[in-house]
mmCIF file of C-alpha atoms and ligand atoms in Angstrom:
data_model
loop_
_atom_site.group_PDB
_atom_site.id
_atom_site.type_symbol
_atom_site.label_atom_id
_atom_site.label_comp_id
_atom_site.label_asym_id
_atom_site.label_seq_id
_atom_site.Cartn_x
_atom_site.Cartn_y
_atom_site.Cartn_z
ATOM 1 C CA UNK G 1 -3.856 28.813 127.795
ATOM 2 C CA UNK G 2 -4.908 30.127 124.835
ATOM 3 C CA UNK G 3 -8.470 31.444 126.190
ATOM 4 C CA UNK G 4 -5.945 33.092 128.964
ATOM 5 C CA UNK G 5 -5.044 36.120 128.913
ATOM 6 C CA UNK G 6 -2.151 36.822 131.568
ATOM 7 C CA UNK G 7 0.434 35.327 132.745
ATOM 8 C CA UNK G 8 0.890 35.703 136.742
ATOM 9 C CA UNK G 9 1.532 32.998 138.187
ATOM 10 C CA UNK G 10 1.777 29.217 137.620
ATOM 11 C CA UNK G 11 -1.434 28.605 139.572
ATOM 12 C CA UNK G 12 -3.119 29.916 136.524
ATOM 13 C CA UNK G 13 -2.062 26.732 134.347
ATOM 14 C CA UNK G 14 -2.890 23.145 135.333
ATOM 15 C CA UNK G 15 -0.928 20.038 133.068
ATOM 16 C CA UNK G 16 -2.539 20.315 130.615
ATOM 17 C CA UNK G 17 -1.909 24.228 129.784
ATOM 18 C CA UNK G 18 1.771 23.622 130.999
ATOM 19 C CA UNK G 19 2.135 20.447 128.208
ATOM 20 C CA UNK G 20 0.818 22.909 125.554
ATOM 21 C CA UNK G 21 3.138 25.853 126.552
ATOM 22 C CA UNK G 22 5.911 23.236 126.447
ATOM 23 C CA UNK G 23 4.798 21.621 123.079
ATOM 24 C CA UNK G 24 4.583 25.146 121.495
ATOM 25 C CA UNK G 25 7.894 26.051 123.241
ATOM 26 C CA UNK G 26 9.619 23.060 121.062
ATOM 27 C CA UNK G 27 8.192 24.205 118.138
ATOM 28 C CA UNK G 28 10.020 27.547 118.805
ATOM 29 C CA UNK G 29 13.222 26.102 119.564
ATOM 30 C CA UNK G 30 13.393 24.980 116.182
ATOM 31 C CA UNK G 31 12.550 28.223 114.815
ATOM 32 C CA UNK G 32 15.666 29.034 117.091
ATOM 33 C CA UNK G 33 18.024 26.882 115.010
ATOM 34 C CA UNK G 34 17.120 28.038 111.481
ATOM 35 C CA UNK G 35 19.920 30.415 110.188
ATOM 36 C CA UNK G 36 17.083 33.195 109.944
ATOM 37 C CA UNK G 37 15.594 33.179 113.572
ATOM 38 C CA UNK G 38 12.537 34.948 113.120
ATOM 39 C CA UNK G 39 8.926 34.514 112.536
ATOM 40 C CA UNK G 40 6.308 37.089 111.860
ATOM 41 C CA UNK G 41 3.488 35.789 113.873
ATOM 42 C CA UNK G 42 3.579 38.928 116.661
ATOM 43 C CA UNK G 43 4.001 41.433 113.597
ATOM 44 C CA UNK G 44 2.354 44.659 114.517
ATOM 45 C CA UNK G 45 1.891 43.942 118.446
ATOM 46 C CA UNK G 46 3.574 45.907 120.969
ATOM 47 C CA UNK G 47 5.155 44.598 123.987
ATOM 48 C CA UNK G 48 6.654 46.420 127.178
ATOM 49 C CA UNK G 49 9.113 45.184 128.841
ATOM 50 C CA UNK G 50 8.823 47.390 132.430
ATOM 51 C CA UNK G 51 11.505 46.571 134.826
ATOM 52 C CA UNK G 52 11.437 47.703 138.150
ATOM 53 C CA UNK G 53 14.705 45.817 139.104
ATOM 54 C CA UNK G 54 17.953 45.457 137.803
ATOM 55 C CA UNK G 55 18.105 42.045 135.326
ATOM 56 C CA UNK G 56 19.843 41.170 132.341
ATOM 57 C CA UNK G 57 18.651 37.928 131.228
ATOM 58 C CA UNK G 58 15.407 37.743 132.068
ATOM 59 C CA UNK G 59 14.455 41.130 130.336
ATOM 60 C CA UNK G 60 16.781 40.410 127.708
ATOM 61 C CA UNK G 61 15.215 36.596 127.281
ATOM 62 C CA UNK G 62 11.500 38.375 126.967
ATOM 63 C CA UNK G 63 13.341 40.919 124.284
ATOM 64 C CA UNK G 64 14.656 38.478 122.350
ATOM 65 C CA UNK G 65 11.578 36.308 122.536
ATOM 66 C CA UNK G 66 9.117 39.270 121.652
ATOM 67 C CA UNK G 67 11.647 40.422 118.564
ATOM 68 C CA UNK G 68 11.893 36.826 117.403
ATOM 69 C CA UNK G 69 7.954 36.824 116.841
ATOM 70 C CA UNK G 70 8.474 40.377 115.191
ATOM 71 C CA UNK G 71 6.818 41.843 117.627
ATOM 72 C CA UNK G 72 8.098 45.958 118.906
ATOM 73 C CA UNK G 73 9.704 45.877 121.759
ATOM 74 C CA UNK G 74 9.760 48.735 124.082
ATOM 75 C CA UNK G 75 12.418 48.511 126.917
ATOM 76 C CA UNK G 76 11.120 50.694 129.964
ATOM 77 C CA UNK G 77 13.843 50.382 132.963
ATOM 78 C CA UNK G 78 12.888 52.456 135.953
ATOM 79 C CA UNK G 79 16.462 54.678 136.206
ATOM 80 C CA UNK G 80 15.811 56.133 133.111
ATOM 81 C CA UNK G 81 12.614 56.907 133.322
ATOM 82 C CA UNK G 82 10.185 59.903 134.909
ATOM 83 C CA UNK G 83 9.427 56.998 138.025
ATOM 84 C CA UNK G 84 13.119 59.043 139.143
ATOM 85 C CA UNK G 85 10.748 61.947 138.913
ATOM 86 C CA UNK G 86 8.099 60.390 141.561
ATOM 87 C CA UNK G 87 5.581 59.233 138.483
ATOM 88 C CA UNK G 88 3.610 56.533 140.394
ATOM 89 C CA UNK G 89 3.120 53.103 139.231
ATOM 90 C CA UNK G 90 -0.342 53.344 138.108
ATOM 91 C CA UNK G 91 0.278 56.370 136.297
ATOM 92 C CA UNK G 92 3.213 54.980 134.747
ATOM 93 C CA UNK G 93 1.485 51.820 133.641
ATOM 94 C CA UNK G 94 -1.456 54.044 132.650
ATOM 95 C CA UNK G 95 0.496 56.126 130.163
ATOM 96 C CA UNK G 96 2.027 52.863 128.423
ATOM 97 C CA UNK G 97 -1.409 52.092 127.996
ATOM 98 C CA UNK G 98 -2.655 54.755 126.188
ATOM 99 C CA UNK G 99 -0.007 54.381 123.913
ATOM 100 C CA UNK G 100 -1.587 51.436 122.443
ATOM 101 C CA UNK G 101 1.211 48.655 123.922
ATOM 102 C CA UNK G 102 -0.562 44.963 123.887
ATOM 103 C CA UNK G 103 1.489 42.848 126.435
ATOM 104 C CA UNK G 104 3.601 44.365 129.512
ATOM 105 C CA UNK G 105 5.713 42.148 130.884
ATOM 106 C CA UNK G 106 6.730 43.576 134.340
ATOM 107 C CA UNK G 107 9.089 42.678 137.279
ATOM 108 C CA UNK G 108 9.020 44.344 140.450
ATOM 109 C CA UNK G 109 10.347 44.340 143.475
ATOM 110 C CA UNK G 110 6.868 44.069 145.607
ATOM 111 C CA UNK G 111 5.051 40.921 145.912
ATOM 112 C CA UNK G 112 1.432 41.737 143.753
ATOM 113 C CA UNK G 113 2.390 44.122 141.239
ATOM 114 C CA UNK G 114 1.282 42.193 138.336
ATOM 115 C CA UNK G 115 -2.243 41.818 139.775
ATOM 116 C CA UNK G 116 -2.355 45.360 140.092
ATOM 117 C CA UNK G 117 -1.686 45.777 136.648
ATOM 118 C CA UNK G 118 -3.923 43.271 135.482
ATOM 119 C CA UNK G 119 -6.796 45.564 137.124
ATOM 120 C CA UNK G 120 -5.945 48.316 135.657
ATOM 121 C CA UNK G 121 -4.894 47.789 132.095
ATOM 122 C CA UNK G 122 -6.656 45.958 129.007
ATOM 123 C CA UNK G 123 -2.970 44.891 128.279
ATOM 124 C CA UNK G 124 -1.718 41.450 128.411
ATOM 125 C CA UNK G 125 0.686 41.061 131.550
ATOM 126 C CA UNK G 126 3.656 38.741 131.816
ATOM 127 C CA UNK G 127 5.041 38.432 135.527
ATOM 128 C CA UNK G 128 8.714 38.331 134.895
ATOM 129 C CA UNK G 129 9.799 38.407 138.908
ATOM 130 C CA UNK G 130 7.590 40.400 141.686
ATOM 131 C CA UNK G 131 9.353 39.909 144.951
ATOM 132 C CA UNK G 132 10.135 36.934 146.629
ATOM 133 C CA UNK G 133 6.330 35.893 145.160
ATOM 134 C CA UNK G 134 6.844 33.991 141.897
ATOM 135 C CA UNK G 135 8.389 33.801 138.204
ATOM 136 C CA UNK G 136 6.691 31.899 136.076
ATOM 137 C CA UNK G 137 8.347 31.885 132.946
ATOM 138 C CA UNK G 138 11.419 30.585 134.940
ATOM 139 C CA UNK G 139 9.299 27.821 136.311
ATOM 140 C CA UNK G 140 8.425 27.112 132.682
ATOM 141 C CA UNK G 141 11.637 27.431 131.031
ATOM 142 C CA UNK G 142 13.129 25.014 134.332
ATOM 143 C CA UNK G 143 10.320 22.593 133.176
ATOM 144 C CA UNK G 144 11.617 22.645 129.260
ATOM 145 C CA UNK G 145 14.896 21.977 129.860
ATOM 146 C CA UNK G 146 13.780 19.451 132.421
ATOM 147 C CA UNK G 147 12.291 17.662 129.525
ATOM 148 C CA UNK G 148 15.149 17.678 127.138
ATOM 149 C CA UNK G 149 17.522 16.134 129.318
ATOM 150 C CA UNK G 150 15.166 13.513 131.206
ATOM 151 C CA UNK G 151 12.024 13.155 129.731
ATOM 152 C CA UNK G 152 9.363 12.207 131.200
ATOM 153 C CA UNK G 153 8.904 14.044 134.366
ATOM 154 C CA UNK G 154 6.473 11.960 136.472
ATOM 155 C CA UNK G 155 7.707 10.444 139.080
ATOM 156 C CA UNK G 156 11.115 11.963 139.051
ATOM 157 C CA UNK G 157 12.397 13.576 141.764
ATOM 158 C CA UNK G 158 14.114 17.462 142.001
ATOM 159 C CA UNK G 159 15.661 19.146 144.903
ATOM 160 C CA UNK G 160 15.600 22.582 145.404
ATOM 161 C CA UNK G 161 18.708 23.707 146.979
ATOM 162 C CA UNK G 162 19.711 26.613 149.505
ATOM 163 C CA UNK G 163 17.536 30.059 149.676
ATOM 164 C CA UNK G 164 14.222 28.567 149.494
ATOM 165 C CA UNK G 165 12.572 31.549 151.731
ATOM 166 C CA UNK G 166 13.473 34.205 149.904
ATOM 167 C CA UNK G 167 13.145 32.555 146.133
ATOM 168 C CA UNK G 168 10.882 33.323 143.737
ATOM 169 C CA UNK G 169 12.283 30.959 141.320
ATOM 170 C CA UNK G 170 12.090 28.100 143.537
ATOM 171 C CA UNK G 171 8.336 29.477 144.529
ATOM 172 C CA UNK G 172 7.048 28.929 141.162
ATOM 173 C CA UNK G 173 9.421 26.302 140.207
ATOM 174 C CA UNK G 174 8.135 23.649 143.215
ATOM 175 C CA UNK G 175 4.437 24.794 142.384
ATOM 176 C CA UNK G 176 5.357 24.060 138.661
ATOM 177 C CA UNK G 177 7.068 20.453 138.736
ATOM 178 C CA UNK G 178 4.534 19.117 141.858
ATOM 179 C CA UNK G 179 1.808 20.177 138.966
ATOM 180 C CA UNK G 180 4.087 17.422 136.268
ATOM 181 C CA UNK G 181 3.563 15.648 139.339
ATOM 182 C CA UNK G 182 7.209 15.459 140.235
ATOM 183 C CA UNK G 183 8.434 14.443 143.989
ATOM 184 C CA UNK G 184 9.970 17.784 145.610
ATOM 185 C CA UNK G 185 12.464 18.226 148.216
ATOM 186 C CA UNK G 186 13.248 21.587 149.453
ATOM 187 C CA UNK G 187 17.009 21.523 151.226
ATOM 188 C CA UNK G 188 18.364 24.453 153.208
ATOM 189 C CA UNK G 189 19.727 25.665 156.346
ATOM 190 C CA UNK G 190 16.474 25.848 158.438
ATOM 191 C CA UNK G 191 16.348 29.416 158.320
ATOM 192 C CA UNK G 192 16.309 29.232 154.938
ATOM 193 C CA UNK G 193 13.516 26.950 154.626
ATOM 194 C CA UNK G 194 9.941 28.837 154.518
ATOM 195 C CA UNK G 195 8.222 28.956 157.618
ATOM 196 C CA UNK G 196 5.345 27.953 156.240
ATOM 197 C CA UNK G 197 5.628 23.991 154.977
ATOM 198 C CA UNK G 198 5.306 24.675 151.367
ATOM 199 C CA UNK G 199 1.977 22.126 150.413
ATOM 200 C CA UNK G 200 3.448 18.425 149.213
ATOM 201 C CA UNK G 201 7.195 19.190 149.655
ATOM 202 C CA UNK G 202 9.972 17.166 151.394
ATOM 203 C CA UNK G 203 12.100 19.637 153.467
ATOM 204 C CA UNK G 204 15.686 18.953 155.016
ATOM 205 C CA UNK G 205 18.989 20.421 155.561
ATOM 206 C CA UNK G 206 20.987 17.499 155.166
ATOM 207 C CA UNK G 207 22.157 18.189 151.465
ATOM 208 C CA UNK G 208 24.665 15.081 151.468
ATOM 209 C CA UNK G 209 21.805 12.786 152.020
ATOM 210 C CA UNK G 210 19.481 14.123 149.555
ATOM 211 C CA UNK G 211 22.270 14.097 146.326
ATOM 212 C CA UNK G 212 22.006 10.293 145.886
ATOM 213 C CA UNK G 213 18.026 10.357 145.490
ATOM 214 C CA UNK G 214 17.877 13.563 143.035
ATOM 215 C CA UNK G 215 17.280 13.456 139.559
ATOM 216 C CA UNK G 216 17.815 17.010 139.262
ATOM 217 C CA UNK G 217 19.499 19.419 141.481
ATOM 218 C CA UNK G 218 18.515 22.963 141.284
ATOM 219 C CA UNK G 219 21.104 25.692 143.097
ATOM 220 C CA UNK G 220 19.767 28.870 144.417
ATOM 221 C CA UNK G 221 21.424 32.127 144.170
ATOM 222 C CA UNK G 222 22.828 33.121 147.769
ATOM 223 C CA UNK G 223 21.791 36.181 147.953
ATOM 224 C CA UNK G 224 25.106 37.949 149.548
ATOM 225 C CA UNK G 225 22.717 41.177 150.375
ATOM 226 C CA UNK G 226 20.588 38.695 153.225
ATOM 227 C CA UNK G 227 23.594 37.486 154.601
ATOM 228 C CA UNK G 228 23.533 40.677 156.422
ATOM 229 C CA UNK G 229 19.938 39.484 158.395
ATOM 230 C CA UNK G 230 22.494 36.847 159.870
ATOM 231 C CA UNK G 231 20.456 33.649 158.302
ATOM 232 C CA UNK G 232 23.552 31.681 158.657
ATOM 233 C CA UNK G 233 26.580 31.802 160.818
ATOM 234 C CA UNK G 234 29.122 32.306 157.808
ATOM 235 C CA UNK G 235 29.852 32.009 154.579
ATOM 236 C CA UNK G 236 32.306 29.604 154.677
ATOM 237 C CA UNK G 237 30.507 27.354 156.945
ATOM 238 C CA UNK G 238 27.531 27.308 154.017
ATOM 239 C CA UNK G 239 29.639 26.610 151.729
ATOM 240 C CA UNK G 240 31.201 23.607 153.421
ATOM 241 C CA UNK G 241 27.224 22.476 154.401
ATOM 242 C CA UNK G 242 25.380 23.490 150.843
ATOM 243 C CA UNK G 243 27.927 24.398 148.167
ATOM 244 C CA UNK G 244 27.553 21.599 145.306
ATOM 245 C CA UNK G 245 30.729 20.561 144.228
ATOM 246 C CA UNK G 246 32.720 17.691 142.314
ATOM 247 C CA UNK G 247 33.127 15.548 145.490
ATOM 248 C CA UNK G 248 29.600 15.945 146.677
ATOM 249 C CA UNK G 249 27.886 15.151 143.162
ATOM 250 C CA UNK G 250 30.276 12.232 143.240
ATOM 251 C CA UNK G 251 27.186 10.547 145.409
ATOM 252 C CA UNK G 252 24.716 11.390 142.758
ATOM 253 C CA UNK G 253 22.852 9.633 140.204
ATOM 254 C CA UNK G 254 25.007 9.229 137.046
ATOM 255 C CA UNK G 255 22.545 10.851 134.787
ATOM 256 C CA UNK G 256 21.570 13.682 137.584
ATOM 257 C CA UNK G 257 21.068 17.349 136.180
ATOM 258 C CA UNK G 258 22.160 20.582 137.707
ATOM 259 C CA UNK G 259 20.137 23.558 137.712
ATOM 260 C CA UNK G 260 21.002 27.111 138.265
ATOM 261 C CA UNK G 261 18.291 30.696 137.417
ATOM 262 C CA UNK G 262 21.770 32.613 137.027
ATOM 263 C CA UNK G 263 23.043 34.732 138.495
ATOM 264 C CA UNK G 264 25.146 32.258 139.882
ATOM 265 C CA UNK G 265 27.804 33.182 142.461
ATOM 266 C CA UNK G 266 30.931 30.795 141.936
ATOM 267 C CA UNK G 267 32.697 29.419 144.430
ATOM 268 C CA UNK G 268 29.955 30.008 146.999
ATOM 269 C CA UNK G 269 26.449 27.586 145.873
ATOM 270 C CA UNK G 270 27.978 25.958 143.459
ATOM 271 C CA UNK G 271 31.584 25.293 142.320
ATOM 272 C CA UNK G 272 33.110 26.350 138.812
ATOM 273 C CA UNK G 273 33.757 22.998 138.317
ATOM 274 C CA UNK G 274 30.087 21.650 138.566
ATOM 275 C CA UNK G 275 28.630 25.132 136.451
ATOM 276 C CA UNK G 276 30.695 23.896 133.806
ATOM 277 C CA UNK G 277 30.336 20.263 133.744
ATOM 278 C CA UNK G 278 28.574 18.530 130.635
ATOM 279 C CA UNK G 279 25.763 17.771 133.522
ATOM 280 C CA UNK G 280 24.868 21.474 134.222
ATOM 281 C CA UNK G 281 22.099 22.393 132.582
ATOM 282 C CA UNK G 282 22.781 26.212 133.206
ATOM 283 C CA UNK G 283 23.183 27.282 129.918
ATOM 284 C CA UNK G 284 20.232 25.073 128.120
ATOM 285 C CA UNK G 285 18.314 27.266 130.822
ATOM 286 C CA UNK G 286 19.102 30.566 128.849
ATOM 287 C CA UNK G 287 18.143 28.636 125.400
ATOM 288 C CA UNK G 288 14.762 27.648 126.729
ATOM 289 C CA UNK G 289 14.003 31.125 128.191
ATOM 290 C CA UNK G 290 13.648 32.627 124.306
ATOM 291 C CA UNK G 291 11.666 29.836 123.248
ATOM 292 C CA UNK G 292 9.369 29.383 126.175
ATOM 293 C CA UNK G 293 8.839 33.542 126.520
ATOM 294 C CA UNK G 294 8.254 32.849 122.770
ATOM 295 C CA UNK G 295 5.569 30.451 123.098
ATOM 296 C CA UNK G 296 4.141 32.475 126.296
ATOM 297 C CA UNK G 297 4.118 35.465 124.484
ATOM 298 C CA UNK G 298 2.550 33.811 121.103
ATOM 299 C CA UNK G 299 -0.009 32.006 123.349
ATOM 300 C CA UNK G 300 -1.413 35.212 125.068
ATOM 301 C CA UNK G 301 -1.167 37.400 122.073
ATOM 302 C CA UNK G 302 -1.661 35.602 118.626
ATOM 303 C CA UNK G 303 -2.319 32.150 119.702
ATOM 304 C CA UNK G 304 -6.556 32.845 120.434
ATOM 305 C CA UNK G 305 -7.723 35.457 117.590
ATOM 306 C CA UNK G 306 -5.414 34.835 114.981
ATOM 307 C CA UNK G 307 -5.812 31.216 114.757
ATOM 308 C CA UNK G 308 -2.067 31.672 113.162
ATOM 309 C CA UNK G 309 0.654 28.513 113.322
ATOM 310 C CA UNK G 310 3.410 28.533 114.986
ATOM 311 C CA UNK G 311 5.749 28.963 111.879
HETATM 312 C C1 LIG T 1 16.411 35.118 139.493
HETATM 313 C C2 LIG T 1 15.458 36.228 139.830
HETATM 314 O O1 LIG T 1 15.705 37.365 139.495
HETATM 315 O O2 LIG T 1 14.461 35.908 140.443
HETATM 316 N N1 LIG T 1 17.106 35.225 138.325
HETATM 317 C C3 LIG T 1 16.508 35.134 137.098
HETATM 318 O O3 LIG T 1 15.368 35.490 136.886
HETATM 319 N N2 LIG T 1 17.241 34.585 136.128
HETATM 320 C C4 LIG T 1 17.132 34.528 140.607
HETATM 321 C C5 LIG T 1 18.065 35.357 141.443
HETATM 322 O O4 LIG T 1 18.174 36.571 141.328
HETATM 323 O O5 LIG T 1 18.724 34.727 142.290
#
């Protein structure tokens, strides 16, 4: 990655950029443990963080990351901003621009708007979330903690489980462990599932039958505002099919690993008893987000010209 310059989309790495992100990612997460957390290697670069949608962690993840590499952050979040006062995107990313910022890292709620701002700025741009399209650094963060807990990742097998259609995170996430070449099942209520079969991906709705073959399990978020397009008869009847609980893991692996992006919604895709069992990985997640936005971040901006290590 290092002759790259953006990060859009996983497409834009193959194996062998994803092992070095991950590599330079560990490297970080030992900077993470020291009792002084930071490094200077980002020291007088300027990074955006320009959020179009409401998130905590993720923008607070690429903060953290960006101030850990002593890098200035700039938090741009669209409520308090003059986009209330009908400043257009481009114009928006324009003036960030011309005050000299070196990496925008953007979410947005339409599909594209990275690419956009790759044509129109010099800047580096992160895609933290555009749409239902993709999120990369989740994919990449997934992929880390993946690691830690099983190792080697060939071969294994991961199911992605419950909003598939409308997931970003599982978007990118498929696309990312198919590339660590990875078997992927995709398991949700059919009109969940994309219409589209997603290239080299199992798909089913029998969740109970899946479990037992699944070395990880990764929950989606059931998002509560598209229950209202009717994509399932009820909530409680989802929950009964898809929630993963206690006596449904009981059929899994013994060293299985669950997954969640966060938000989670408890009670509903996944039970408080299974978010915080020694197995659930939710929380190693958030860990690997600073140190993979870290090495992301170091990769695009320092990595190439400076030449500079790690720490
Ligand atoms: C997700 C997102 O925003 O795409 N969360 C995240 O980045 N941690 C998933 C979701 O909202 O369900």
């Amino acid at each position: 990655m290092t002759e790259k310059r953006h990060l859009l989309d996983v497409d834009d790495l193959d194996r062998e950029d994803i092992e070095r992100v991950l590599e330079t990612a560990l490297s970080f997460s030992e900077v993470l443990r020291r009792p002084i957390k930071k490094v200077p290697s980002l020291r007088g670069k300027t990074v955006v963080n320009l959020f179009y949608e409401s998130s905590t962690r993720t923008r607070m993840s690429f903060e953290v990351a960006a101030k850990r590499l002593s890098a200035d952050v700039l938090n741009f979040t669209v409520s308090a901003s003059s986009v209330e006062k009908g400043e257009s995107f481009k114009d928006t990313a324009l003036t960030l621009e011309a005050m000299g910022v070196d990496a925008v890292v953007v979410r947005h709620p339409v599909a594209g708007a990275p690419w956009l701002l790759r044509q129109w700025l010099d800047a580096a741009i992160l895609n933290a979330g555009d749409g239902m399209h993709a999120h990369p650094t989740q994919a990449l963060l997934d992929l880390f903690t993946l690691r830690e807990r099983i190792g080697e990742l060939e071969g294994r097998t991961i199911a992605y489980v419950g909003d598939v259609l409308h997931s970003r995170v599982a978007r990118s996430g498929i696309k990312a462990c198919r590339a660590m070449g990875m078997k992927v099942i995709a398991v949700a209520p059919p009109t969940l599932l994309p219409p589209v079969a997603l290239e080299g991906v199992e798909t089913g709705s029998d969740l109970d039958a899946v479990i037992p073959r699944c070395d990880a399990i990764y929950m989606l978020r059931i998002q509560k505002e598209r229950q209202k397009e009717g994509r399932f008869p009820s909530l409680e009847e989802y929950i009964r099919l898809y929630q993963l609980n206690a006596g449904r893991l009981g059929k899994a692996k013994p060293r299985v690993v669950v997954m969640h992006p966060g938000p989670m919604n408890r009670g509903v895709e996944i039970s408080s008893e299974v978010a915080d069992a020694p197995y659930a990985a939710i929380t190693a997640q958030v860990s690997a987000g600073v140190a993979v936005r870290m090495a992301v971040l170091f990769m695009l901006l320092g990595g190439a010209e400076g030449g500079e290590k790690v720490a």
